[in-house]
Coordinates of C-alpha atoms in Angstrom, one line a residue:
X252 CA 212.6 151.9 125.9
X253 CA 215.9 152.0 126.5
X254 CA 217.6 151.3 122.5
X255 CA 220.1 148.0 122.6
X256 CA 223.2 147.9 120.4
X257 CA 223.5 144.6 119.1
X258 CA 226.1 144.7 116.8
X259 CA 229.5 146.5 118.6
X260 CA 232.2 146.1 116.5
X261 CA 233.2 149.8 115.1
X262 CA 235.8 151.9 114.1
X263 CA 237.0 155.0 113.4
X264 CA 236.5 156.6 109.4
X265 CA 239.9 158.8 109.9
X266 CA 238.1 160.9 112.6
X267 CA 235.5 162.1 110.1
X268 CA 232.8 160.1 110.8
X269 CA 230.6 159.7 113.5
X270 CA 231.2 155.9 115.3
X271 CA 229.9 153.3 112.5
X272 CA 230.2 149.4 112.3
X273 CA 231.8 146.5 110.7
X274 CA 229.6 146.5 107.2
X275 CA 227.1 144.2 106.8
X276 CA 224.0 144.7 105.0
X277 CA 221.7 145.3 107.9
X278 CA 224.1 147.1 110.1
X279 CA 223.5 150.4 112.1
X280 CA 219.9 150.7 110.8
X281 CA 217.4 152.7 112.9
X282 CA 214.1 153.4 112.7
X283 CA 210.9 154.6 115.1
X284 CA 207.5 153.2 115.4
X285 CA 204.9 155.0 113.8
X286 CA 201.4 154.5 115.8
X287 CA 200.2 153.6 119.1
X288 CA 200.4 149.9 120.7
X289 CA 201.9 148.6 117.6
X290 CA 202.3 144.8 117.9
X291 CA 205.7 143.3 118.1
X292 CA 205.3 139.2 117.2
X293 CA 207.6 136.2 117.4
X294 CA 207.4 135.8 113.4
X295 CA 207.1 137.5 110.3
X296 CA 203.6 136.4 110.0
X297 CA 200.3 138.8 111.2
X298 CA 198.8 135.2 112.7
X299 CA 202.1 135.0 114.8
X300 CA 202.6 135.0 118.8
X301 CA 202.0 138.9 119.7
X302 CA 204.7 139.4 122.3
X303 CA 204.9 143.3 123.1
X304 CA 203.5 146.4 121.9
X305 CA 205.1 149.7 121.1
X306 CA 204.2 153.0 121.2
X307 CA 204.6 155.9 118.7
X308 CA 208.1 157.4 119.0
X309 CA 209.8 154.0 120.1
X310 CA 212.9 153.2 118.7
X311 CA 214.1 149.8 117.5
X312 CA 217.3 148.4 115.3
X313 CA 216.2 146.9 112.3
X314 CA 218.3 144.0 112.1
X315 CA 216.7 142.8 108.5
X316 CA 213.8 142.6 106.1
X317 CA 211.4 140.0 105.2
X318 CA 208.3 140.7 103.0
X319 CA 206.6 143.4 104.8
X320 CA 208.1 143.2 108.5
X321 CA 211.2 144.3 110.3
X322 CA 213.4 142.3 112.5
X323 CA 214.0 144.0 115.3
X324 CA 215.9 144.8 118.8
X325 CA 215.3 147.1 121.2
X326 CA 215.6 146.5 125.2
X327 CA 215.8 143.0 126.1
X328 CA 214.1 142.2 123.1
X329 CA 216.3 141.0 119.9
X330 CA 214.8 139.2 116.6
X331 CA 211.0 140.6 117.2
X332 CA 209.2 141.3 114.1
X333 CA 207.1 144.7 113.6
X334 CA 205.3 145.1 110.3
X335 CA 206.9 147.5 107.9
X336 CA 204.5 150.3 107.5
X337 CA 205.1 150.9 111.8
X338 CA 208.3 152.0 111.5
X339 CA 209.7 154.8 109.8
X340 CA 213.8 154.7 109.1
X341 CA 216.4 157.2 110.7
X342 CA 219.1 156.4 109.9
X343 CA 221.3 153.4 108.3
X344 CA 225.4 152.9 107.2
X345 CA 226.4 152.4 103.4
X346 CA 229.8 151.1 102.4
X347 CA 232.2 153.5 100.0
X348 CA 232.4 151.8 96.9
X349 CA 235.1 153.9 95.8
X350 CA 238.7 155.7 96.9
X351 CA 239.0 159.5 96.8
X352 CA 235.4 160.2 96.9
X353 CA 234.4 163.6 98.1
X354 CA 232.2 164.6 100.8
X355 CA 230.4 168.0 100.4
X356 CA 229.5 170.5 102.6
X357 CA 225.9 171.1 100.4
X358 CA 224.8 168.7 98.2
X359 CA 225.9 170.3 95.2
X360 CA 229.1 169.3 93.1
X361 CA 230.0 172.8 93.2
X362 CA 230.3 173.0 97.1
X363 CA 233.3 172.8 98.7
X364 CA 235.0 169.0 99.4
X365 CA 234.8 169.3 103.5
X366 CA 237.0 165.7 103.6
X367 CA 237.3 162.3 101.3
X368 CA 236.8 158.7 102.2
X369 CA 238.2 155.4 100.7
X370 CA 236.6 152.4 99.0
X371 CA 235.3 150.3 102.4
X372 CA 234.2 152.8 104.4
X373 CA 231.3 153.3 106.5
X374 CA 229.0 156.0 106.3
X375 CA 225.9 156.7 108.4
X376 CA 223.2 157.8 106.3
X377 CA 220.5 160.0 107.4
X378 CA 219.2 161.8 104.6
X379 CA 218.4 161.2 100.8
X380 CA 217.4 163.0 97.9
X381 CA 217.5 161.8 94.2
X382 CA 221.8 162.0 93.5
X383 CA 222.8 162.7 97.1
X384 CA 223.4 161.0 100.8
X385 CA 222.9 163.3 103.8
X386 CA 225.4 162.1 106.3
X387 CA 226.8 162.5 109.5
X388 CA 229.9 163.4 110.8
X389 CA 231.7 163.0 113.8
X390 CA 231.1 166.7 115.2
X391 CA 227.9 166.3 114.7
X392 CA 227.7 167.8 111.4
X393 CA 225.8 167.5 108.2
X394 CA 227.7 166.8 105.0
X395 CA 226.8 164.9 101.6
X396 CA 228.2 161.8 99.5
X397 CA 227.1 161.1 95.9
X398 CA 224.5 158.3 95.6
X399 CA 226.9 156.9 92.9
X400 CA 229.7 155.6 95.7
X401 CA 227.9 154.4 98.6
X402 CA 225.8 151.1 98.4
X403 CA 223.6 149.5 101.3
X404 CA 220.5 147.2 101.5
X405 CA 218.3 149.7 103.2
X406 CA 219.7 152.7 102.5
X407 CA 216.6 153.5 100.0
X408 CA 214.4 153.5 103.6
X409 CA 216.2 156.3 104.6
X410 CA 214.0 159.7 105.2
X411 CA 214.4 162.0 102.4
X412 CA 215.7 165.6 102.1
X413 CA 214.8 169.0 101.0
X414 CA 218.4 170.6 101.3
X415 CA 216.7 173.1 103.3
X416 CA 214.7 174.6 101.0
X417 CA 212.4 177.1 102.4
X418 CA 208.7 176.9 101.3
X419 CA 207.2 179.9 100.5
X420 CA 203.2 180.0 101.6
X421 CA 201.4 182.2 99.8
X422 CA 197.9 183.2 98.1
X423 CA 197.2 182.0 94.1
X424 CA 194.7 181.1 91.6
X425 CA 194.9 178.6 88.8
X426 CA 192.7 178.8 85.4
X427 CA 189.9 176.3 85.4
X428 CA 188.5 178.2 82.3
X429 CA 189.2 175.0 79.2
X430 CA 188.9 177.7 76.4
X431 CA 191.4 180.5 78.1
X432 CA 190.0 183.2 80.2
X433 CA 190.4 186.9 79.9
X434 CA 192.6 189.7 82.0
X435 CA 190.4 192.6 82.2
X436 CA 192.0 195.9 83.6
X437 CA 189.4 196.4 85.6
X438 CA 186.7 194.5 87.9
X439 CA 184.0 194.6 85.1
X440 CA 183.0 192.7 81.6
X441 CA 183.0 195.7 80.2
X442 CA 186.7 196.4 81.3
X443 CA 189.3 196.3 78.5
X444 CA 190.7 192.7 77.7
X445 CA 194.7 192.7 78.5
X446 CA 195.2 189.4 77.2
X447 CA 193.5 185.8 77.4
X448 CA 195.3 183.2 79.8
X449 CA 195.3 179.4 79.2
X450 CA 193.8 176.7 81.0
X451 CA 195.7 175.7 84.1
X452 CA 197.7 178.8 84.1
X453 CA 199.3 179.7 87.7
X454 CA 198.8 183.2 88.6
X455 CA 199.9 185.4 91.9
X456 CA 196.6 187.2 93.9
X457 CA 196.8 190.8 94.6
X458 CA 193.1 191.1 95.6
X459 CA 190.2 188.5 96.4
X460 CA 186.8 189.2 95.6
X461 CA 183.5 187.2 95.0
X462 CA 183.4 188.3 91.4
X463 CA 186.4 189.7 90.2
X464 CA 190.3 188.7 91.5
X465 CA 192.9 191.0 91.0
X466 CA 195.9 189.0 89.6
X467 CA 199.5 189.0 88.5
X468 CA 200.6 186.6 85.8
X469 CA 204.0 185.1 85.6
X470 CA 204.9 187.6 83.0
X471 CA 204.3 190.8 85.3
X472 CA 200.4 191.5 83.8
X473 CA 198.6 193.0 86.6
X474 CA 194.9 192.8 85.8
X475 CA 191.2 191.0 87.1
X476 CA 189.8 188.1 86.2
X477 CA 186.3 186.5 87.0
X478 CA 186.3 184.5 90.2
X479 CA 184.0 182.2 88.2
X480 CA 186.8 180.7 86.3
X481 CA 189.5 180.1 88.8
X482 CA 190.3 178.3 92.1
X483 CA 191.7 180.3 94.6
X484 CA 194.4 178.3 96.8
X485 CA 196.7 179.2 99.6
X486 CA 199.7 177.3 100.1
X487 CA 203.0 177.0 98.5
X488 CA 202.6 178.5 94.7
X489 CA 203.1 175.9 92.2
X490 CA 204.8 176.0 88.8
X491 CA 202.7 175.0 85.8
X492 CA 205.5 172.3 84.7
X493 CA 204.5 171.2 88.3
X494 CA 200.8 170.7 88.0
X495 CA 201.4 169.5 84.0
X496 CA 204.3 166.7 86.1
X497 CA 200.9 165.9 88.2
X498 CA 199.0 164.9 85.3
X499 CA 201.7 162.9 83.9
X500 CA 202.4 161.2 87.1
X501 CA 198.2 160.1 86.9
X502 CA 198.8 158.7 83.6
X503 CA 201.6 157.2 83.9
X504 CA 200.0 155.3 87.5
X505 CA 196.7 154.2 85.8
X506 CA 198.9 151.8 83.5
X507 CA 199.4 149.5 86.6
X508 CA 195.6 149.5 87.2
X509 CA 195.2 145.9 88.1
X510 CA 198.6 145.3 89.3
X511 CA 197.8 143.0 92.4
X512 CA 198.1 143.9 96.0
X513 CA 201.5 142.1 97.8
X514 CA 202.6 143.1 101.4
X515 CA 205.9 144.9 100.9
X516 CA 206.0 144.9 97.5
X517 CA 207.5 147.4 95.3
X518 CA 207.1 145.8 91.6
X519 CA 204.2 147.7 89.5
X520 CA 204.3 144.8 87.5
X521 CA 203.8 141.9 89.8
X522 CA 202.8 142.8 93.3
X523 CA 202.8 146.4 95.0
X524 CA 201.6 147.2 98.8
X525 CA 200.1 150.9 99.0
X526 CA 203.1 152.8 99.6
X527 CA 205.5 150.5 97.4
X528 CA 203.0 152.0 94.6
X529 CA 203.4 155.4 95.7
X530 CA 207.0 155.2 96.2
X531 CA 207.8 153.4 92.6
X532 CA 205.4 155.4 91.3
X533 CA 207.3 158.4 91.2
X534 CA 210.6 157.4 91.9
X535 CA 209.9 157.0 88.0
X536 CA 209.7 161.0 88.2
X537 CA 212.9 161.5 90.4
X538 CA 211.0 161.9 93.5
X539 CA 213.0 160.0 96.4
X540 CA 210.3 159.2 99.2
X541 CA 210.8 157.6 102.3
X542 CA 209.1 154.0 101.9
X543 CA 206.0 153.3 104.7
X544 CA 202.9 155.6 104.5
X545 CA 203.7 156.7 107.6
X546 CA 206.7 158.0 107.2
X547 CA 205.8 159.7 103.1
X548 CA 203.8 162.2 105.4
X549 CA 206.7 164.2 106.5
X550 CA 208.1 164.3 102.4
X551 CA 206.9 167.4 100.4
X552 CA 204.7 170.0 102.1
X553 CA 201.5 170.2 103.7
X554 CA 198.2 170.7 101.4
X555 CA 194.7 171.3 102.5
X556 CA 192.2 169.0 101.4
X557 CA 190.3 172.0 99.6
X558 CA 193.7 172.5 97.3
X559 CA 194.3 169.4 96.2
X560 CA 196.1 168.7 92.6
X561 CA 197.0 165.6 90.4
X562 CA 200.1 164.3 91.8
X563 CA 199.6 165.0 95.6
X564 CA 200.0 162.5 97.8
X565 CA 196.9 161.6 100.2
X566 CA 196.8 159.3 103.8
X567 CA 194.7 157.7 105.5
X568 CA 194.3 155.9 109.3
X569 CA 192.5 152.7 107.9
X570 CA 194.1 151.0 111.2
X571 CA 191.1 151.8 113.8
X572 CA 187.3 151.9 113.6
X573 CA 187.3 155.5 113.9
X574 CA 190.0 157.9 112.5
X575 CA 192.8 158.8 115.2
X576 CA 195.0 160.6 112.7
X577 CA 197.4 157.3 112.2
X578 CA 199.1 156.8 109.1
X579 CA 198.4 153.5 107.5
X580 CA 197.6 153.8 103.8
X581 CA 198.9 156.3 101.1
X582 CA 197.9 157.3 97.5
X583 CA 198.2 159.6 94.4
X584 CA 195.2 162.2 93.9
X585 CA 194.4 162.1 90.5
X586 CA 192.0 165.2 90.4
X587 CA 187.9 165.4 90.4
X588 CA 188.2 164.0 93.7
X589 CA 189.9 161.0 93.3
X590 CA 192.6 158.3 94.0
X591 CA 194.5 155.6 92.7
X592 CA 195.8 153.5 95.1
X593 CA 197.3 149.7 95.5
X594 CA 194.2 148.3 98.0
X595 CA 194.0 145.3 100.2
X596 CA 190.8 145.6 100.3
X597 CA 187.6 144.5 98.3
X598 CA 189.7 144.9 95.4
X599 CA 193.1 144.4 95.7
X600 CA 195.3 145.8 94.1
X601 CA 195.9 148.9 92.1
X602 CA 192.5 150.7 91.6
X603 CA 190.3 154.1 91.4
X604 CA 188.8 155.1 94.6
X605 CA 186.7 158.6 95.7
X606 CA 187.6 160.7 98.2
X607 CA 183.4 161.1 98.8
X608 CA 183.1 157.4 99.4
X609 CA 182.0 157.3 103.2
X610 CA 185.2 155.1 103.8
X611 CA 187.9 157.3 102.4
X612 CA 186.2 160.2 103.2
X613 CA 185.8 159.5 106.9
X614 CA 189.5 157.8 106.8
X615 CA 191.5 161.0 105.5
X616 CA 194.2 162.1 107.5
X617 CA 196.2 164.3 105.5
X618 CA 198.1 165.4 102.1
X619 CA 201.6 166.2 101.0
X620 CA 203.1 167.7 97.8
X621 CA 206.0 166.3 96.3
X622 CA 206.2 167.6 93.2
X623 CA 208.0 170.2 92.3

């Protein structure tokens, strides 16, 4: 459908900016549905009049926030409500807190200062990362604003970044060995011992074989180790301090076991939906992730199932009787095939699930990694 503007007063930011609006907290805000036939009701209430349905893609104006739902426009429609996990966020405007602020051309404070903008003006936010705004300008451009001078109700909604990082896909084993493994210089247990690698140590593949793997460590040792005590993974090579960030991100999520489950909620404390967990989960850890399930799944990069680590983010399409690859619900993998999770259902709230149950195992969809 055919998007409505329903708020038209704009202006000019000094021929910088793209078109924005008049501030108010709500302003400018887009999003998409995420999903098929996605109900759009008269109320902010699941037992509410159902008055339309949308369709994956669709785009609305969010016009404000109420516990778990979006009030919406779009077409002839204005003041709908679409629950909050259906939509993922665009864009949105933020107000300048400050005068002589700089905008970037990278967000880096060493990149060159493209323009400046006063205390009161209206940015349109597209992008986020922990310290930095992706914005747009009036050309079209890209440019970036420091978190610290632009404020905005639902500007933490907004997708988040990579800076254009290139992800580099590639073939390596970690140590599953708990009292070190050897490097061998050759393919045999009678080859001579190099040196002894630690438990969870990240190492490059130069060869794969059943028994023996020829490997690279991170400190240039070529050598072969026994396939026995390794997993072989492709994908995008982690650090160690990445997979040790994993673990820490586990235990620091299993303290809110028991936290219980609240629509929308973002409090680990008193009341979390499942991707408020996730997302206040490691916002604790400096990860800045977009806030529905839906829309976490284009954050970090892809992981197969097979390769999954503590930390990783999994979804699942708990919408339908069978899977149809919708996004719906989101947790942390916490390693030997588990979850944890915020769940509304049998036990509400934050708990420990298996990926082998039937349910969670027929309900997968996909995983991300987010940590770095």
């Amino acid at each position: 459908m055919k998007l409505q503007k329903v708020i038209t007063t704009s202006v000019i930011l000094s021929s910088i900016f793209t078109v924005g609006f008049s501030f108010q907290s709500f302003a400018a805000v887009k999003g998409n549905i995420v999903g098929s036939n996605v109900n759009v009701r008269s109320q902010s209430s699941a037992s509410s009049v159902k008055i339309d349905t949308l369709d994956n893609g669709a785009g609305v104006e969010i016009l404000d926030e109420n516990q778990g739902w979006y009030k919406v426009a779009y077409g002839q429609v204005n003041g709908a409500y679409v629950a909050k996990d259906f939509i993922s966020i665009k864009e949105a405007t933020g107000e300048v807190t400050s005068t002589g602020v700089n905008i970037r051309s990278k967000a880096s404070t060493s990149s060159s200062a493209v323009a400046q903008v006063k205390k009161g003006d209206i940015v349109t936010v597209t992008g986020q990362d922990s310290t930095w705004y992706r914005i747009q300008r009036l050309n079209g451009d890209t440019a970036y604003i420091s978190k610290n001078f632009v404020s905005g109700k639902m500007l933490s909604f907004v997708p988040a970044f990579t800076g254009g990082e290139v992800i580099a896909v590639q073939t390596y084993a970690i140590v599953t060995a708990s009292s070190g493994l050897r490097l061998r210089a050759s393919g045999s247990a009678d080859g001579a011992i190099i040196t002894t690698l630690e438990s969870d140590e990240v190492l490059d593949v130069l060869e794969n074989g059943n028994q023996w793997v020829k490997v690279k460590t991170n400190n240039g040792s070529t050598g072969y180790v026994s396939a026995q005590y390794i997993a072989v993974r492709t994908g995008e090579k982690p650090s160690r301090s990445a997979s040790s960030k994993g673990d820490k991100v586990v235990d620091y999520a299993k303290q809110f076991i028991g936290t219980p489950y609240s629509w929308g909620g973002t409090s680990l404390d008193s009341g979390v939906d499942c991707s408020g967990f996730v997302y206040s989960v490691m916002k604790n850890f400096g990860v800045t992730l977009n806030r529905s399930s839906a829309a976490m799944a284009s954050n970090g990069v892809y992981v197969e199932r097979s390769a999954l680590q503590a930390g990783d983010l999994v979804f699942f399409d708990t919408t339908n009787s069978t899977n149809q690859g919708y996004i719906s619900h989101v947790g942390i993998y916490m390693g030997d095939g588990k979850i944890i999770h915020s769940s509304s259902g049998k036990q509400w709230g934050v708990t420990t699930s298996s990926l082998s149950e039937n349910y969670y195992d027929t309900k997968y969809v996909t995983a991300r990694r987010v940590l770095r």
